[in-house]
Short mmCIF file of C-alpha atoms and ligand atoms in Angstrom, two decimals:
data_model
loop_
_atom_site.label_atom_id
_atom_site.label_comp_id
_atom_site.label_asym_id
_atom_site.label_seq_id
_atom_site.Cartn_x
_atom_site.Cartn_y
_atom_site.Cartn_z
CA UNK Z 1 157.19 15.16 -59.20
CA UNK Z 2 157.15 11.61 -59.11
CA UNK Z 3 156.40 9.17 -61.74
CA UNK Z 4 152.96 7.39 -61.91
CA UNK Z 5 153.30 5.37 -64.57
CA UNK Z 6 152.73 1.84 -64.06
CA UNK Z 7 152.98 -1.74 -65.76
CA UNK Z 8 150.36 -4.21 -65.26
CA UNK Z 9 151.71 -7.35 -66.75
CA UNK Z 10 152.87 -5.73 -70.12
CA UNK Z 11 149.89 -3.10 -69.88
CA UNK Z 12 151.14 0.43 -69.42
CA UNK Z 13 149.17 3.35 -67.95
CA UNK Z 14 150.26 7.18 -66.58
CA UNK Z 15 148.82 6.74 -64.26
CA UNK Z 16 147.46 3.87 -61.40
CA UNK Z 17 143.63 5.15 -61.91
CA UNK Z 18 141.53 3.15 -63.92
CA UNK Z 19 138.18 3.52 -64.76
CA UNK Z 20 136.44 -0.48 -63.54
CA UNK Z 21 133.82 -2.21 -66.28
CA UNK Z 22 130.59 -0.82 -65.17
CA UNK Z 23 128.21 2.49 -66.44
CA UNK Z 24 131.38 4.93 -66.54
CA UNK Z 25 133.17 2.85 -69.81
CA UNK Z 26 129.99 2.03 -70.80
CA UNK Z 27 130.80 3.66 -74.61
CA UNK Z 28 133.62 5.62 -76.63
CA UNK Z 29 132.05 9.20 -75.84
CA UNK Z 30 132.59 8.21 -71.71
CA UNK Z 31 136.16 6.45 -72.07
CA UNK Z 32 137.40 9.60 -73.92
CA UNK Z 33 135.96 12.36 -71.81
CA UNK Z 34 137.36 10.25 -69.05
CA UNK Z 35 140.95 10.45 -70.86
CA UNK Z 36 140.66 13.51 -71.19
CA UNK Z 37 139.89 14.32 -67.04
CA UNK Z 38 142.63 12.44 -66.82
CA UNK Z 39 142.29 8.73 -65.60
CA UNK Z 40 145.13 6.42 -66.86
CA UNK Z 41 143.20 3.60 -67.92
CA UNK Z 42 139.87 2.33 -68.28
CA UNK Z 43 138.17 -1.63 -68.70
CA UNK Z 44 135.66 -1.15 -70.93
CA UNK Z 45 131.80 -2.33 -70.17
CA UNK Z 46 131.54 -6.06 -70.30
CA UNK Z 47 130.89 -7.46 -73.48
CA UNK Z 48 128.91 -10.33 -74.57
CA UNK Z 49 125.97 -11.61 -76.01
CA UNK Z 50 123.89 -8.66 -76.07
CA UNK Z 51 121.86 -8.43 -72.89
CA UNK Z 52 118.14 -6.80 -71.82
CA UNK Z 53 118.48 -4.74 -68.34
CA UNK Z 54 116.26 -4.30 -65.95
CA UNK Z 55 114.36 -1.11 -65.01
CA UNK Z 56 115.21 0.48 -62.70
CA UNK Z 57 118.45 -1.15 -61.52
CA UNK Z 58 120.61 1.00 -58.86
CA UNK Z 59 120.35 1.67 -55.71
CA UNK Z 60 122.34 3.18 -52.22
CA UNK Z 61 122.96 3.14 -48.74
CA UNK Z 62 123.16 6.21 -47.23
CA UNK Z 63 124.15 6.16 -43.76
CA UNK Z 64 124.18 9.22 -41.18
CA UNK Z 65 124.12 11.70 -43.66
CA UNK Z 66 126.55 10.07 -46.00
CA UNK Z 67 125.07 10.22 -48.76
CA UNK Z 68 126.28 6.54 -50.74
CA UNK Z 69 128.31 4.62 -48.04
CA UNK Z 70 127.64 2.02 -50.63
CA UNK Z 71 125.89 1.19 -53.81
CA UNK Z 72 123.85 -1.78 -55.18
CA UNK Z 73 122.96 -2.92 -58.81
CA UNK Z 74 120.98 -5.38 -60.82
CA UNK Z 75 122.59 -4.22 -63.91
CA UNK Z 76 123.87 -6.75 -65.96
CA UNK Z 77 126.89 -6.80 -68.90
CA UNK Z 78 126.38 -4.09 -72.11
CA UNK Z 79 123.24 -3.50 -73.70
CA UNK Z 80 124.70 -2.33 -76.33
CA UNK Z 81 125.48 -4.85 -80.06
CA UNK Z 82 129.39 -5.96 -79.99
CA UNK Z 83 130.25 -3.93 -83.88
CA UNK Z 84 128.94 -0.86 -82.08
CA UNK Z 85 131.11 -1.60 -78.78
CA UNK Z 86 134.06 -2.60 -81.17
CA UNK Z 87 133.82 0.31 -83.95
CA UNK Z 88 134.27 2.47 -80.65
CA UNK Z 89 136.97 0.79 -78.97
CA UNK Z 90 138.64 1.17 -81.98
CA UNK Z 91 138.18 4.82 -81.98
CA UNK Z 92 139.07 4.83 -78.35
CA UNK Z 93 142.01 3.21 -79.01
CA UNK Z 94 143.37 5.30 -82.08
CA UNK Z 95 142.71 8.71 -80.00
CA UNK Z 96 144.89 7.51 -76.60
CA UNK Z 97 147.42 5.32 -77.90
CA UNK Z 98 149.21 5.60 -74.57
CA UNK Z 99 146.06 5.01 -72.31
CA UNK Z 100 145.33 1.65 -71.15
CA UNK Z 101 142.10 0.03 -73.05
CA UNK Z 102 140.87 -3.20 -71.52
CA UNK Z 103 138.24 -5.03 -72.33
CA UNK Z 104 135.83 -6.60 -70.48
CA UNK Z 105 134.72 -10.25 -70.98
CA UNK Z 106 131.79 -13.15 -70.00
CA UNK Z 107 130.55 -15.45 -72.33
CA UNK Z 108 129.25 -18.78 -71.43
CA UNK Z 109 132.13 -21.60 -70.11
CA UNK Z 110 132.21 -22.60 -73.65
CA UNK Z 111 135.96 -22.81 -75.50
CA UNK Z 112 134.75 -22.29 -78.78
CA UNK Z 113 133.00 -19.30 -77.23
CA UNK Z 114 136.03 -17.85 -75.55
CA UNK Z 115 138.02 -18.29 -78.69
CA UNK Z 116 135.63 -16.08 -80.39
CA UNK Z 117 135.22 -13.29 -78.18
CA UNK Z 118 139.13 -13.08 -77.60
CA UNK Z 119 139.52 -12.81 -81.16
CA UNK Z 120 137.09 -10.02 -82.15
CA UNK Z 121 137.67 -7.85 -79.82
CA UNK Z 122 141.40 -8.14 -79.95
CA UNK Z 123 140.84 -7.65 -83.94
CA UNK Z 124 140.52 -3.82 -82.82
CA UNK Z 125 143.30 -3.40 -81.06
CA UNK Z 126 143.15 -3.36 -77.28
CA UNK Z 127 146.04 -3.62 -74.50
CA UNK Z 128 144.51 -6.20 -72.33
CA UNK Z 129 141.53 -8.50 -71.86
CA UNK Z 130 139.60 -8.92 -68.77
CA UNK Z 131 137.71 -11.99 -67.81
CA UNK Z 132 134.37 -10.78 -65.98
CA UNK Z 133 133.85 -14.24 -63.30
CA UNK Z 134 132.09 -11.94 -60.90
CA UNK Z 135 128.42 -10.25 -61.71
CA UNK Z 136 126.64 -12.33 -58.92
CA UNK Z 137 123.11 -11.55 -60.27
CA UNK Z 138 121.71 -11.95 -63.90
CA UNK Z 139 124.23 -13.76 -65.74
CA UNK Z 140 124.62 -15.72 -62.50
CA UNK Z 141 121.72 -17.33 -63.14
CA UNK Z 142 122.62 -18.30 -66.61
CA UNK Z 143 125.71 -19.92 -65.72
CA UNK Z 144 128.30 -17.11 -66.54
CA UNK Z 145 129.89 -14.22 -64.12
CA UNK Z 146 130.08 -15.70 -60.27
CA UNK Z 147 128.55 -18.85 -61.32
CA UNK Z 148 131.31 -19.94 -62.80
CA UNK Z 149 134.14 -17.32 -60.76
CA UNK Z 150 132.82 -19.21 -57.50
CA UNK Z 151 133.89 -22.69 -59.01
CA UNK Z 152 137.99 -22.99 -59.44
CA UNK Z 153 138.00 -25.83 -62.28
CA UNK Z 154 135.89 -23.72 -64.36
CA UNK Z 155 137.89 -20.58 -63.83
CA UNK Z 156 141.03 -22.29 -64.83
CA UNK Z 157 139.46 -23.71 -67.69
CA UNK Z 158 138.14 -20.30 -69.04
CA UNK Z 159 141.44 -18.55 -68.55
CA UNK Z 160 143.29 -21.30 -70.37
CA UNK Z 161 140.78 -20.96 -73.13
CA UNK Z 162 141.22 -17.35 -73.39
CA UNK Z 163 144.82 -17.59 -72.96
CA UNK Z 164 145.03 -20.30 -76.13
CA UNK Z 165 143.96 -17.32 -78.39
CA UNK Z 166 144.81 -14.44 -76.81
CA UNK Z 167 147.72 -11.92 -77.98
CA UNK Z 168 147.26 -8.93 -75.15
CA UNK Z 169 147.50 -9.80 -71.39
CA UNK Z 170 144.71 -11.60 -69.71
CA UNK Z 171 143.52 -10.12 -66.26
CA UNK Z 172 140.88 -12.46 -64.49
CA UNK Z 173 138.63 -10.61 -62.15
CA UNK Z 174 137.48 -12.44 -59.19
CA UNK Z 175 134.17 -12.53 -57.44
CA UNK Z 176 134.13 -11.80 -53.70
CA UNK Z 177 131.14 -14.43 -53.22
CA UNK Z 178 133.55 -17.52 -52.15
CA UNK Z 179 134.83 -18.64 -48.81
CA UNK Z 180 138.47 -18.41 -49.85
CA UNK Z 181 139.46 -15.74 -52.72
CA UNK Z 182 142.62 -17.29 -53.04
CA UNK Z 183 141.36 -20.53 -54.37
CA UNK Z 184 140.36 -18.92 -57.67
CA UNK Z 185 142.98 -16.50 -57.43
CA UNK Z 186 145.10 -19.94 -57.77
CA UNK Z 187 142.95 -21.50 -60.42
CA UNK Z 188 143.22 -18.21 -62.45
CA UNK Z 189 146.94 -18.41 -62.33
CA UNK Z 190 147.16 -22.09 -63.19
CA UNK Z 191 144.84 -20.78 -66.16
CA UNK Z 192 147.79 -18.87 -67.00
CA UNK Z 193 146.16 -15.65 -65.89
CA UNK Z 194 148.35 -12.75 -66.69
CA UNK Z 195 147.04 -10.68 -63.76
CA UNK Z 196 144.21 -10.82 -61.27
CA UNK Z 197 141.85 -8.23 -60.60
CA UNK Z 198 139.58 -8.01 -57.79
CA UNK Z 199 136.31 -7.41 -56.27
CA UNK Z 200 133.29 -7.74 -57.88
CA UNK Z 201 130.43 -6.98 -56.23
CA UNK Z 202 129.17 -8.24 -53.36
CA UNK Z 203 125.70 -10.17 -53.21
CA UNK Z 204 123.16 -8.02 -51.40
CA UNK Z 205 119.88 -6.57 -50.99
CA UNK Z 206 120.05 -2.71 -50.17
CA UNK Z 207 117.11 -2.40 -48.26
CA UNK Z 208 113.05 -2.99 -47.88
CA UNK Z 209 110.85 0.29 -48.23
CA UNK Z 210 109.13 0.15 -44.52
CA UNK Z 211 106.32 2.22 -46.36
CA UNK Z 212 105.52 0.08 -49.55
CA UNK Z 213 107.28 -2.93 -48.04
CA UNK Z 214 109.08 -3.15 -51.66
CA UNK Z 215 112.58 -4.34 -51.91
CA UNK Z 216 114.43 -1.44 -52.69
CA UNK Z 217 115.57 -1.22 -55.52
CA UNK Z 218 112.18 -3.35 -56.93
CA UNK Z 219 111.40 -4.28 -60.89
CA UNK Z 220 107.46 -3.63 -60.96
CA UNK Z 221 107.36 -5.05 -57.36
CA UNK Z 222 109.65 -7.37 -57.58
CA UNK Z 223 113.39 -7.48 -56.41
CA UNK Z 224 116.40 -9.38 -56.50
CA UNK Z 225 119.87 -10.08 -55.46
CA UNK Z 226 122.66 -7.31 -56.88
CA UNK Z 227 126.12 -6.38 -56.65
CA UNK Z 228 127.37 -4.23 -53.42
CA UNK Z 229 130.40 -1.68 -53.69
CA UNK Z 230 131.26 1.48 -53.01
CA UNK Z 231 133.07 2.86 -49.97
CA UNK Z 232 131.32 0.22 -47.56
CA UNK Z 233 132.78 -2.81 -48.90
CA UNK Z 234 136.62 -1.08 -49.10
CA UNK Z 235 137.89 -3.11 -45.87
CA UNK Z 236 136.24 -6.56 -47.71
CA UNK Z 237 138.50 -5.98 -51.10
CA UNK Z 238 141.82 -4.86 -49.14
CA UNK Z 239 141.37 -7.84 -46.99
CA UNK Z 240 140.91 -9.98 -50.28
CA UNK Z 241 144.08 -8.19 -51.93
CA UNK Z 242 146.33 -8.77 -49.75
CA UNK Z 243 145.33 -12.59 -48.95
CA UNK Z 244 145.98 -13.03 -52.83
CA UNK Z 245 149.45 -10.48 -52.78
CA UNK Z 246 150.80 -13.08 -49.37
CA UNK Z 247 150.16 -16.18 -51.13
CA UNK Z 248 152.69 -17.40 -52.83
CA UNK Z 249 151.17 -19.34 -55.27
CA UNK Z 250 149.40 -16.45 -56.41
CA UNK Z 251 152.47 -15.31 -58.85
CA UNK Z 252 150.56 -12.56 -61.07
CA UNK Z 253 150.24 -8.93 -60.32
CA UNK Z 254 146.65 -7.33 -58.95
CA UNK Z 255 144.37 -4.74 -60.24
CA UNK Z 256 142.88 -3.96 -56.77
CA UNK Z 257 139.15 -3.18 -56.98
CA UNK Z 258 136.23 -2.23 -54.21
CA UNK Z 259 135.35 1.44 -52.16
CA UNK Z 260 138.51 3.17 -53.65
CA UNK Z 261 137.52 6.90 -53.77
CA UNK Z 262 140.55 8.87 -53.17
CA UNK Z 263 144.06 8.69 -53.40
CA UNK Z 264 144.35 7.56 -49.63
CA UNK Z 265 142.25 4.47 -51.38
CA UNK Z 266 144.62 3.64 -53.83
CA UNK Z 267 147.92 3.87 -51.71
CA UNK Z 268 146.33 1.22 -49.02
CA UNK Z 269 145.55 -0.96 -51.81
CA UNK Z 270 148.76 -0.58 -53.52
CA UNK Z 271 150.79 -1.13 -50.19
CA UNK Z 272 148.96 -4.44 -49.71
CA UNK Z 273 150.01 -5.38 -53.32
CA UNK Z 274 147.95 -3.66 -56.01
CA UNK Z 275 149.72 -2.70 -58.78
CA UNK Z 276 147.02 -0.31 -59.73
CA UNK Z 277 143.12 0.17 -58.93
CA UNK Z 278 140.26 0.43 -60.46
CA UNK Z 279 136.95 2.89 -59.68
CA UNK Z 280 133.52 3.02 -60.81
CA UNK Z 281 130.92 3.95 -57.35
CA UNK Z 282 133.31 6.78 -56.55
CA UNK Z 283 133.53 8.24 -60.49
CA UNK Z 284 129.42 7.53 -60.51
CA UNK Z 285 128.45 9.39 -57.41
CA UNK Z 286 131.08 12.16 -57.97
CA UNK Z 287 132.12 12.35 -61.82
CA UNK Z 288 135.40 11.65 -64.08
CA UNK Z 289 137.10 14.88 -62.37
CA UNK Z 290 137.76 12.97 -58.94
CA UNK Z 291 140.70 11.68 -60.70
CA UNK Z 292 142.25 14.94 -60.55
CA UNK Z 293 142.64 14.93 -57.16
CA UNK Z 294 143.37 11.45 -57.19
CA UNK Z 295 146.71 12.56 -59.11
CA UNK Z 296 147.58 15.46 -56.98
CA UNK Z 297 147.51 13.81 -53.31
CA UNK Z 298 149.18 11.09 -54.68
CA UNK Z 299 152.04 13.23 -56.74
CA UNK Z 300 152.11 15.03 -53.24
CA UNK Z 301 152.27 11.77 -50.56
CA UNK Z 302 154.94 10.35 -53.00
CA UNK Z 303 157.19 13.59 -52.84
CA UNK Z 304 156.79 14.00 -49.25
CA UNK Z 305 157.95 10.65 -48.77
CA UNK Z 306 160.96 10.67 -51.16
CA UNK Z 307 159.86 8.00 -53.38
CA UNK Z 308 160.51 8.86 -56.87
CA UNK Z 309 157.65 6.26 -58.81
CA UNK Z 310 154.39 4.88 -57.19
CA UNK Z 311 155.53 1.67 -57.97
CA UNK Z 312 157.54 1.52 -54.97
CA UNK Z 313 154.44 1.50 -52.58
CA UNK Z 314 153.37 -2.15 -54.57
CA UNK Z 315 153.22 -4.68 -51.94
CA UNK Z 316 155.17 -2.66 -49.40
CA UNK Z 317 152.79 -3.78 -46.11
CA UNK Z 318 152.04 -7.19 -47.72
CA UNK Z 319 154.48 -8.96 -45.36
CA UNK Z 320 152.96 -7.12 -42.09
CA UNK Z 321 149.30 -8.97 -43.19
CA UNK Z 322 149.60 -12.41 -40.82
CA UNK Z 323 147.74 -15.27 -40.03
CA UNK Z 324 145.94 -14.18 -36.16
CA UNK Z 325 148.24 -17.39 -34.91
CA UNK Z 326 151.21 -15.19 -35.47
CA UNK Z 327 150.31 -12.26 -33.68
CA UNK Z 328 152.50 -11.84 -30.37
CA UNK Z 329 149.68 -12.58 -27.41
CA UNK Z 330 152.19 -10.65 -24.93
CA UNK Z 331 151.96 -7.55 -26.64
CA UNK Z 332 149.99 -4.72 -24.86
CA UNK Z 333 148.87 -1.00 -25.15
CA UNK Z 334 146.77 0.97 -23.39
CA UNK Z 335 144.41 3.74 -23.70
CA UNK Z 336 145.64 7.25 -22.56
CA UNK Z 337 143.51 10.36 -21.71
CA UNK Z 338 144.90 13.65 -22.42
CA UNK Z 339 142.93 15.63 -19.92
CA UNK Z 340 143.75 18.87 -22.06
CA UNK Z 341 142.12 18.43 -24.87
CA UNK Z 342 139.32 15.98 -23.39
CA UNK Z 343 136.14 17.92 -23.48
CA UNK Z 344 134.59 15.75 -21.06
CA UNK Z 345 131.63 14.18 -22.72
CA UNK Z 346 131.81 10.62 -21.40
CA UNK Z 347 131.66 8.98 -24.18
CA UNK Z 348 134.71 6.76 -24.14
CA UNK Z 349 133.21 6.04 -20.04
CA UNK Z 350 129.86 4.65 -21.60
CA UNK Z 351 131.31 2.68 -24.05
CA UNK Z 352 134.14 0.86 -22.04
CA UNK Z 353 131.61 0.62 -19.11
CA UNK Z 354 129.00 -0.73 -20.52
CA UNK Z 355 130.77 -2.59 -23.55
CA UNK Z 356 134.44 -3.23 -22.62
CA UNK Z 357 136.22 -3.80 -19.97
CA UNK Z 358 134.75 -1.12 -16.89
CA UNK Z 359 138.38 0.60 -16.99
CA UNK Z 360 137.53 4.48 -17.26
CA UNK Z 361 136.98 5.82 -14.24
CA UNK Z 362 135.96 9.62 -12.79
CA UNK Z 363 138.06 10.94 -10.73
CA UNK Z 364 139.26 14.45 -8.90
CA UNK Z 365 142.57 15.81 -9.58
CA UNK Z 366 144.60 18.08 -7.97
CA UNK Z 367 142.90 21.44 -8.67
CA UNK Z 368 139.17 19.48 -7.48
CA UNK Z 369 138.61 18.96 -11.29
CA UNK Z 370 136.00 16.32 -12.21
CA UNK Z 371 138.47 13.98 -14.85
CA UNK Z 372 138.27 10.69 -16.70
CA UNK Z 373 141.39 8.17 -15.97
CA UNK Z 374 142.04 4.91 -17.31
CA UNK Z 375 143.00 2.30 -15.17
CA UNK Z 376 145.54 0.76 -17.13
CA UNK Z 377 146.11 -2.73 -15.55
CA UNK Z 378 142.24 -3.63 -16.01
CA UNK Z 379 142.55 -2.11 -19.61
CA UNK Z 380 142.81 -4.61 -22.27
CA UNK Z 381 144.29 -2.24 -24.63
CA UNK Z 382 140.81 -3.10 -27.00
CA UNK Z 383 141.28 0.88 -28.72
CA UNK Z 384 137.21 1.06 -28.56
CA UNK Z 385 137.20 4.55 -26.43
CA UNK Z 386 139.42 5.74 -29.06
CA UNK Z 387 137.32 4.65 -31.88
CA UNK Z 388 134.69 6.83 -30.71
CA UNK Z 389 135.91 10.03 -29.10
CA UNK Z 390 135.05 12.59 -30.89
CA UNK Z 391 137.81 14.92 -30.25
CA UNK Z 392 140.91 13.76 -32.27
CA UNK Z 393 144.28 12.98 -30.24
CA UNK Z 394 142.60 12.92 -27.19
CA UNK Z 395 142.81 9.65 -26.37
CA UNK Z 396 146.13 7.63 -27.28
CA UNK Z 397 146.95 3.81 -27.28
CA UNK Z 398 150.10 3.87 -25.94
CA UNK Z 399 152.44 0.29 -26.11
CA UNK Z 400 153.50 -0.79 -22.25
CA UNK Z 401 155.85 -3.31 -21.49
CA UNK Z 402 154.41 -6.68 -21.45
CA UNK Z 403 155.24 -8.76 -18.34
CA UNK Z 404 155.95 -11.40 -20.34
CA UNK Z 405 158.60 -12.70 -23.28
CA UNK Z 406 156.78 -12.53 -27.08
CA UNK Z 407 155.02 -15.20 -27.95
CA UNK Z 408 152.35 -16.05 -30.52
CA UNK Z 409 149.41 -18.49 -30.82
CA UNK Z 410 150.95 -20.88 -32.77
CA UNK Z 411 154.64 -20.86 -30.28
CA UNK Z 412 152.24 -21.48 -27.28
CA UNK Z 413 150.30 -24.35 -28.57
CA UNK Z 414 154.18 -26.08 -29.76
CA UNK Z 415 155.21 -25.37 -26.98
CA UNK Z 416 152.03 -26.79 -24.70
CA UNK Z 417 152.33 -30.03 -26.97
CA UNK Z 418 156.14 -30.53 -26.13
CA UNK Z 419 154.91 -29.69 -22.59
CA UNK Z 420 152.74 -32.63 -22.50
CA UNK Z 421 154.57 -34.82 -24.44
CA UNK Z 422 152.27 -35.24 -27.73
CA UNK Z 423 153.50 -35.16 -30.81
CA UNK Z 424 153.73 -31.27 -31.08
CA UNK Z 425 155.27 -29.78 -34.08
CA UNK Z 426 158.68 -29.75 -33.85
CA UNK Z 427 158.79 -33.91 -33.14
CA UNK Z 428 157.24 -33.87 -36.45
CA UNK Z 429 159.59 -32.34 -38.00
CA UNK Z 430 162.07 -34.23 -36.48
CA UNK Z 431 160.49 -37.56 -38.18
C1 LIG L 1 126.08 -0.43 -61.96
C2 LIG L 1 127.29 -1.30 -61.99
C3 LIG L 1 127.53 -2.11 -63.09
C4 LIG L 1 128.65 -2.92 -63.12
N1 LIG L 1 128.90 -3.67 -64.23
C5 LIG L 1 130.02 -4.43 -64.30
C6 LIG L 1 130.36 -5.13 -65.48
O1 LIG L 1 129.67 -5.05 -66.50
N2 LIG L 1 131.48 -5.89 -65.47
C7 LIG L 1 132.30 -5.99 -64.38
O2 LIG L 1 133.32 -6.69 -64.43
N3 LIG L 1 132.01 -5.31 -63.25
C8 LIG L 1 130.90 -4.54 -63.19
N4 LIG L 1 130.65 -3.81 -62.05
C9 LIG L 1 131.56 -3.94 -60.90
C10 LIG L 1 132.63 -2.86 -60.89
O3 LIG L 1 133.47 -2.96 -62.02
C11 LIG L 1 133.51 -2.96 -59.63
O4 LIG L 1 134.14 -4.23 -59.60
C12 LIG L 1 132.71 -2.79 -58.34
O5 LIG L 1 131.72 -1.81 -58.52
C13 LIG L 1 133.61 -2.41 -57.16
O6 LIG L 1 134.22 -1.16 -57.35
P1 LIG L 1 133.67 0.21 -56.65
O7 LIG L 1 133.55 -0.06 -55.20
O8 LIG L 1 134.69 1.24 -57.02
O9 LIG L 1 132.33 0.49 -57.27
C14 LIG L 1 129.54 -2.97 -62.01
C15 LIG L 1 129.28 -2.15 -60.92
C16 LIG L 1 128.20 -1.31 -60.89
C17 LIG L 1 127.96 -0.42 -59.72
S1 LIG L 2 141.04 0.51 -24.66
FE1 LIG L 2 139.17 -0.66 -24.27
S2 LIG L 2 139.49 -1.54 -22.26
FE2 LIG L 2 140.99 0.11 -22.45
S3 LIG L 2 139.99 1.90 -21.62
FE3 LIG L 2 139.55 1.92 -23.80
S4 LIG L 2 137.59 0.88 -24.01
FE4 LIG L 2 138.38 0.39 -21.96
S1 LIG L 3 135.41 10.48 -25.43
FE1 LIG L 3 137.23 11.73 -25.69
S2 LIG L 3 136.51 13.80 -25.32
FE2 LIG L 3 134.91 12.45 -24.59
S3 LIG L 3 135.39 12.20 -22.42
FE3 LIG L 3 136.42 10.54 -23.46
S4 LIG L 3 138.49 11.32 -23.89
FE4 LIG L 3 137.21 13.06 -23.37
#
């Protein structure tokens, strides 16, 4: 069996799965029991100045009989008084010395502020902090979560004022609701973040009752803006992840965060960089006992493969993750039908005819046989007829050799400005 311990700057865990601040480490009884099941780590509820939530606050997106394709809140940081939060982290703590504890964080951009919080809570013993710059509804408005995580200066600031006082690591998770993550994944490092950890949620609305013509969910009629996660917004964090893992000015390891819900999850994010991930939509919709077979498929995908500890997947695709103007333009595949397994129900037809590239074509073979061909000069190799046939295998993109030599974007556009004799790059250089 392989090992699954990991170290997140100076915080160890048995495991990569950790529980993220939100409802599931909302108190002592829930971190425990979720010790217990078997989850390495857990960032406790964000703490603060205590805080009144709204009623009710959660809602979902089902979609085609997926029941939660994503999830939506207006829930803001604990409701709960800090010596209650603390007696129990302390208790926490004491019971699962070797478990990860880290606490969650927001209080307003104020140093003397930060210097108080840090303290406290560290006063009970905890393995990490974690700076909470991401709620995007709520505490928003008072200043606090993405107000300030959308605005660089302030996130440096509030990491260096943690860091001044702080004894345990300091993780700074990052909201999703900025142009460029990697600005304030910079700013957290120049902070003198010890890690990053990231998403947050994602502004949204979930929906609009057609019926009542509510926003859904609503607050006595009323609605607002919440946080988005869950499986749906997966693609958004691993994009965001591995942005932040390529930079190189982004030094400090990541917590990755955002749709993870199996162990498939967890090795994507790890390969583009994580060092670890968090979980809180997939733990809500389906209890602390997911991470069971969380531990197995990934005990079983790292014995398959030979690799002795998980942390050999960190950051293993990072360097295949490019800017599009270094993607070779000459490089081609096609789309294959295997007429075998092809059950013939035109779907891959309809959708290239009518929203690619008219390639698919009936035809007769041999034995009279009504088939579907592709006609693989016209085909532009755009993988949509394989995206949604329903029968799996029977339609392969297949690599053909390109008529012409490799060559990206940014090659052709040197090369057309040496071409016309402007200053392309390489006379640049040569200045
Ligand atoms: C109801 C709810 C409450 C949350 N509260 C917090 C919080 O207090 N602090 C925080 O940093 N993140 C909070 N989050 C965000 C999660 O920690 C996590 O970043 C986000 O849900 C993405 O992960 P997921 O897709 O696994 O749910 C909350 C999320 C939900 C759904
Ligand atoms: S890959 Fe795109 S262009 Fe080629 S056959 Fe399929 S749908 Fe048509
Ligand atoms: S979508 Fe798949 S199964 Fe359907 S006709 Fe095309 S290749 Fe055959």
């Amino acid at each position: 069996m392989a090992d699954l311990r990991i170290n997140l700057a100076g915080i160890a865990s048995p495991n990569p799965f950790w529980l993220a601040s939100a409802p599931p480490t909302n108190t002592g009884y829930q971190v425990q029991r979720a010790f217990e099941a078997g989850w390495g780590g857990a960032v406790w509820k964000t703490l603060g100045d205590p805080i009144i939530n709204t009623s009710s606050r959660f809602a979902a997106v089902h979609f085609n009989g997926q029941r939660v394709a994503g999830f939506n809140n207006i829930e803001l940081i604990t409701d709960r008084p800090l010596e209650i939060n603390l007696k129990e982290i302390y208790e926490t703590k004491k019971r699962f010395p070797n478990h990860a504890l880290v606490v969650s964080l927001m209080v307003e951009p104020k140093r003397e502020k930060w210097h108080e919080i840090v303290k406290k809570v560290e006063a009970v013993g905890v393995d990490g902090l974690e700076l909470n710059f991401g709620c995007p509804h709520g505490m928003a408005e008072r200043g606090m979560g993405s107000a300030s995580g959308q605005q660089p200066d302030l996130v440096e600031a509030q990491t260096m004022w943690a860091k001044e006082v702080a004894q345990t690591p300091v993780i700074v998770k990052l909201t999703p609701n900025i142009t460029d993550i990697t600005s304030t994944a910079k700013a957290a490092v120049r902070g003198g973040a010890d890690a990053i950890s990231l998403i947050n949620t994602i502004n949204s609305l979930a929906g609009v009752d057609i019926d009542t013509w509510h926003t859904i969910p609503h607050v006595g009629g009323k609605g607002s803006h919440g946080g988005y996660c869950g499986p749906a917004v997966k693609p958004i964090a691993l994009h965001m992840v591995a942005d932040c893992a390529r930079n190189p000015a982004v030094t400090v390891p990541i917590s990755g965060i955002g749709g993870v819900s199996t162990w498939r999850d967890a090795v994507e994010f790890m390969l583009m960089g994580a060092t670890g991930v968090q979980v809180c939509t997939a733990a809500m919709h389906h209890g602390f006992r997911i991470v069971e077979d969380m531990i197995d498929g990934l005990n079983n995908y790292l014995d398959e493969r030979g690799l002795a500890s998980v942390t050999e997947l960190t950051g293993k695709s990072v360097h295949r993750y490019e800017d599009w103007g270094n993607l070779d333009l000459n490089y081609a595949v096609v789309a294959r039908i295997d007429t075998d397994t092809c059950i013939n129900c035109n779907k891959c037809h309809i959708a290239c005819e009518d929203t690619s590239h008219q390639c698919i074509e009936r035809v007769t073979n041999a034995q009279g046989e009504a088939i579907l061909q592709v006609r693989e000069e016209d085909c532009v190799g755009c993988n949509l007829c394989a995206i949604v046939c329903p029968v799996e295998g029977a339609i392969t993109m297949v690599e053909v050799q390109g008529t012409e030599a490799p060559m990206t974007w940014n090659e052709r556009q040197k090369a057309v400005a040496e071409l016309e004799g402007g200053p392309g790059p390489n006379k640049k250089e040569a200045v």
